[in-house]
PDB file of C-alpha atoms in Angstrom:
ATOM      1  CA  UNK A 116     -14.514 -16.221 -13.485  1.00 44.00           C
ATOM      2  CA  UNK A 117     -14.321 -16.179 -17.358  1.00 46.00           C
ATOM      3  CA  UNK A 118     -10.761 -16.731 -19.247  1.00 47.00           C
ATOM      4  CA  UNK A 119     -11.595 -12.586 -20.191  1.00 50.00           C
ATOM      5  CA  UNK A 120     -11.902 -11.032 -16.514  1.00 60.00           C
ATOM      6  CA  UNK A 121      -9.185  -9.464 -15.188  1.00 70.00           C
ATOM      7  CA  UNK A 122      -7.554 -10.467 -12.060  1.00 71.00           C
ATOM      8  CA  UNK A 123      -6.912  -8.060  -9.005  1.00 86.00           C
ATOM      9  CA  UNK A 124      -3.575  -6.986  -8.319  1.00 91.00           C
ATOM     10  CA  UNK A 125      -1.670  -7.083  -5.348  1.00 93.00           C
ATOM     11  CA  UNK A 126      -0.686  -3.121  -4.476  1.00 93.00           C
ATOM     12  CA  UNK A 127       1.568  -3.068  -1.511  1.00 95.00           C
ATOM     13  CA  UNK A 128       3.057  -5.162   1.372  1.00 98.00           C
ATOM     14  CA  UNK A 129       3.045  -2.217   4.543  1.00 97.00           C
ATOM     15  CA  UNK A 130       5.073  -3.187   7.767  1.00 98.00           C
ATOM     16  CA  UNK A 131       4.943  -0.902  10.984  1.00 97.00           C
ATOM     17  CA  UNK A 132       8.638   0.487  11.935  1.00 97.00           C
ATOM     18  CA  UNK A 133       9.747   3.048  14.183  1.00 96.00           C
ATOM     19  CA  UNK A 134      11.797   5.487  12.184  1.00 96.00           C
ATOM     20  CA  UNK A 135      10.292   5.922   8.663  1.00 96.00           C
ATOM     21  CA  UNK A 136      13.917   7.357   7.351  1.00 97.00           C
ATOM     22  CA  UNK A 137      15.835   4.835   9.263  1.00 98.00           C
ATOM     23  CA  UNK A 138      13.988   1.947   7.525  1.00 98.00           C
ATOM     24  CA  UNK A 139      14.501   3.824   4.233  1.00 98.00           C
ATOM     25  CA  UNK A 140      17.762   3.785   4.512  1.00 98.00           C
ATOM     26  CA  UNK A 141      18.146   0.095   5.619  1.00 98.00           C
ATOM     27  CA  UNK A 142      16.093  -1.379   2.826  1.00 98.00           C
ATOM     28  CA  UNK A 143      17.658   1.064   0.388  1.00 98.00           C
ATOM     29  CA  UNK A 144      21.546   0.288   1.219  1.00 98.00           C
ATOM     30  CA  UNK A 145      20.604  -3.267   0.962  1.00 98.00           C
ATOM     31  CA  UNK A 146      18.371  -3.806  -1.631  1.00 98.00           C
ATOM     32  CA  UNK A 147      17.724  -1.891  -5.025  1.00 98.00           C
ATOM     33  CA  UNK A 148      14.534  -0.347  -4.936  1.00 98.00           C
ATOM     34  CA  UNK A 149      13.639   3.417  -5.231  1.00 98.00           C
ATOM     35  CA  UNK A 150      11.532   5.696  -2.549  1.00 98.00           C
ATOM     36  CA  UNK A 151       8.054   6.534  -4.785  1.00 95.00           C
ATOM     37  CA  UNK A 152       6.612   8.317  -1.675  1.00 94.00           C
ATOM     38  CA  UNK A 153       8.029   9.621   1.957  1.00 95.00           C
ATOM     39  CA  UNK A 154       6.440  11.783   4.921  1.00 93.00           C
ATOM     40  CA  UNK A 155       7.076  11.645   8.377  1.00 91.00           C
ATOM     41  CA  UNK A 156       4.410   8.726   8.627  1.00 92.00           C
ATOM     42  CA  UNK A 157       4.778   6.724   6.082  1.00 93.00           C
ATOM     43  CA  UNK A 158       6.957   5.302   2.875  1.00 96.00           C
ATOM     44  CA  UNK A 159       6.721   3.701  -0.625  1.00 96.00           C
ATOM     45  CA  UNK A 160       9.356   1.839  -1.669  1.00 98.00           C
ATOM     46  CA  UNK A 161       9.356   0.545  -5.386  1.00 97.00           C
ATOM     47  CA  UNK A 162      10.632  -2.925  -6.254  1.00 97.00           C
ATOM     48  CA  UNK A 163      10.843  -4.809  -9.679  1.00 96.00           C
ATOM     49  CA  UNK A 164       7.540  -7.101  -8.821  1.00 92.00           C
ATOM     50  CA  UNK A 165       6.062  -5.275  -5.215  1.00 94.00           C
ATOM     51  CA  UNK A 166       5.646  -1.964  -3.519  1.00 96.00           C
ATOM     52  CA  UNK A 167       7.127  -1.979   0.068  1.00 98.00           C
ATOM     53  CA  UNK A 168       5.292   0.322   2.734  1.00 97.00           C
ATOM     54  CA  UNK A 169       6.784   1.542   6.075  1.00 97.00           C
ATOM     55  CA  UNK A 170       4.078   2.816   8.028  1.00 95.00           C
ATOM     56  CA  UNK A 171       4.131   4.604  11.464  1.00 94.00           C
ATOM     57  CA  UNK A 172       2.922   2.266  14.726  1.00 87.00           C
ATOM     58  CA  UNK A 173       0.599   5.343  15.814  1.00 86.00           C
ATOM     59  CA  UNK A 174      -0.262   6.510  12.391  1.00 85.00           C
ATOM     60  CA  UNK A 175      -1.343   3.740   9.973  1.00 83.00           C
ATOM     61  CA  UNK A 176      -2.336  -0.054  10.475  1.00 89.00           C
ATOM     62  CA  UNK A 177       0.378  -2.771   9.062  1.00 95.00           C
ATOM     63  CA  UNK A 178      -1.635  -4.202   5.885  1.00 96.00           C
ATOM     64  CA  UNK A 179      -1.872  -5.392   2.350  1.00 97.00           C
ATOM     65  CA  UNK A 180      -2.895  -3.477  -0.568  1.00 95.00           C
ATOM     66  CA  UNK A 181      -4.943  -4.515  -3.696  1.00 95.00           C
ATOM     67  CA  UNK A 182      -5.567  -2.336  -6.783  1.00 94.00           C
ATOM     68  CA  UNK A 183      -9.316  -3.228  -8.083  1.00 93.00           C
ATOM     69  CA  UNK A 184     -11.662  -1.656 -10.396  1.00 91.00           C
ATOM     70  CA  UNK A 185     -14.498  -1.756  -8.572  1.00 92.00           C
ATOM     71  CA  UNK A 186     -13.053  -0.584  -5.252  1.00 93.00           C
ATOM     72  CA  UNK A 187     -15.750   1.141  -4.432  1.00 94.00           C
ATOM     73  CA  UNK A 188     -18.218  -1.692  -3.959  1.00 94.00           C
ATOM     74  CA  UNK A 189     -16.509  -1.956  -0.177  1.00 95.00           C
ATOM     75  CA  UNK A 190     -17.383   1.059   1.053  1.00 96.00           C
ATOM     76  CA  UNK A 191     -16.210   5.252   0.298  1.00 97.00           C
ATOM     77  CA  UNK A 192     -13.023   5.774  -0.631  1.00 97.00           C
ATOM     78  CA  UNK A 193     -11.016   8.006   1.277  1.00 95.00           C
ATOM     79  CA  UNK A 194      -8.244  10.358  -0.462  1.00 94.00           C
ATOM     80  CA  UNK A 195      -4.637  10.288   0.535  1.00 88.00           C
ATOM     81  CA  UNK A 196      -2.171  12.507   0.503  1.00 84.00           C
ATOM     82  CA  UNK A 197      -0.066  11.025  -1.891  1.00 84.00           C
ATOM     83  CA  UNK A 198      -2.983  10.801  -4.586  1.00 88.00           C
ATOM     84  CA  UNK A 199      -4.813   7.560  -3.971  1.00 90.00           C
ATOM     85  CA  UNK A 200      -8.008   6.819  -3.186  1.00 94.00           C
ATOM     86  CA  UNK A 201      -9.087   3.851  -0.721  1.00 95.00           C
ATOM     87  CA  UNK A 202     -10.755   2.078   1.647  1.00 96.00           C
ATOM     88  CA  UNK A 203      -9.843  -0.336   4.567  1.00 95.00           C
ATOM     89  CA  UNK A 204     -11.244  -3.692   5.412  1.00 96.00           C
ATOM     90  CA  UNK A 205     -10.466  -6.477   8.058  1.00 96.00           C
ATOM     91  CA  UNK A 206     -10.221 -10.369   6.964  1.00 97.00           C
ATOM     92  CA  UNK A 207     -11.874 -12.796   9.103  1.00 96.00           C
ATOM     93  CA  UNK A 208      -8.572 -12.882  11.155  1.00 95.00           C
ATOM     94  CA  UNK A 209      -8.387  -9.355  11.886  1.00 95.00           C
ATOM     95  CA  UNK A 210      -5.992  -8.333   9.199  1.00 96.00           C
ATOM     96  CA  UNK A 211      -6.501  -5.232   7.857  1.00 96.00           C
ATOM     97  CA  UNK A 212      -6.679  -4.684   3.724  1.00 97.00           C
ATOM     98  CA  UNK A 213      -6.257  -1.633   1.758  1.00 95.00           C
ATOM     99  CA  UNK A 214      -8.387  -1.805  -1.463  1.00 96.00           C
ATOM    100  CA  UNK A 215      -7.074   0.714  -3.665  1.00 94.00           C
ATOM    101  CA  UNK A 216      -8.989   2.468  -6.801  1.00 93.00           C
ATOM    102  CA  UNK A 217      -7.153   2.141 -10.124  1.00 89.00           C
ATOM    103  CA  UNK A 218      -5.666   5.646 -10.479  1.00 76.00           C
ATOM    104  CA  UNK A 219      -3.207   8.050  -8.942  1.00 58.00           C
ATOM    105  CA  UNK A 220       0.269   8.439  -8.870  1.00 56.00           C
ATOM    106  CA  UNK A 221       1.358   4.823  -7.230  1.00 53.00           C
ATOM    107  CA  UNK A 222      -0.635   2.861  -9.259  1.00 53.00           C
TER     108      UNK A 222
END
């Protein structure tokens, strides 16, 4: 890698809860951050250096997210409801990543 490339950002940190609204109001009462995105499955939470997901056990996967430019190159990216555009992967341990396209409203 050359001094010029840019480096891939980490997106999110999402952790699997039971009650989307309950864990909202846990992390928000404690911590200051600010709700960027909420359904029924799944929240964003903004911090001052990381995103903070809440995802639903039945719904979404627990994972971490990376913005990159070239997202693409891992496979189609799939639309979301709250604007982005990805695609999931699994490291060699079974982890699963979220590689996020550089645009939408969470970026």
């Amino acid at each position: 890698m050359s001094q010029g490339d840019a480096l891939d950002a980490m997106h999110h940190v999402a952790i699997s809860v039971d009650d989307v609204a309950e864990a909202i109001r846990w992390y928000s009462e404690r911590f200051r951050c600010r709700v960027v995105y909420q359904d029924e499955t799944w929240a964003m939470l903004q911090f001052a250096n990381i995103r903070l997901a809440f995802v639903s056990q039945n719904q979404h996967p627990p994972h971490i997210g990376f913005v990159m430019a070239d997202a693409e190159q891992f496979g189609r990216l799939k639309p979301h409801r709250d604007g982005t555009r990805s695609v999931y992967l699994q490291d060699p341990s079974g982890n699963a990543v979220e590689i996020l396209a550089p645009e939408g409203p969470l970026q």
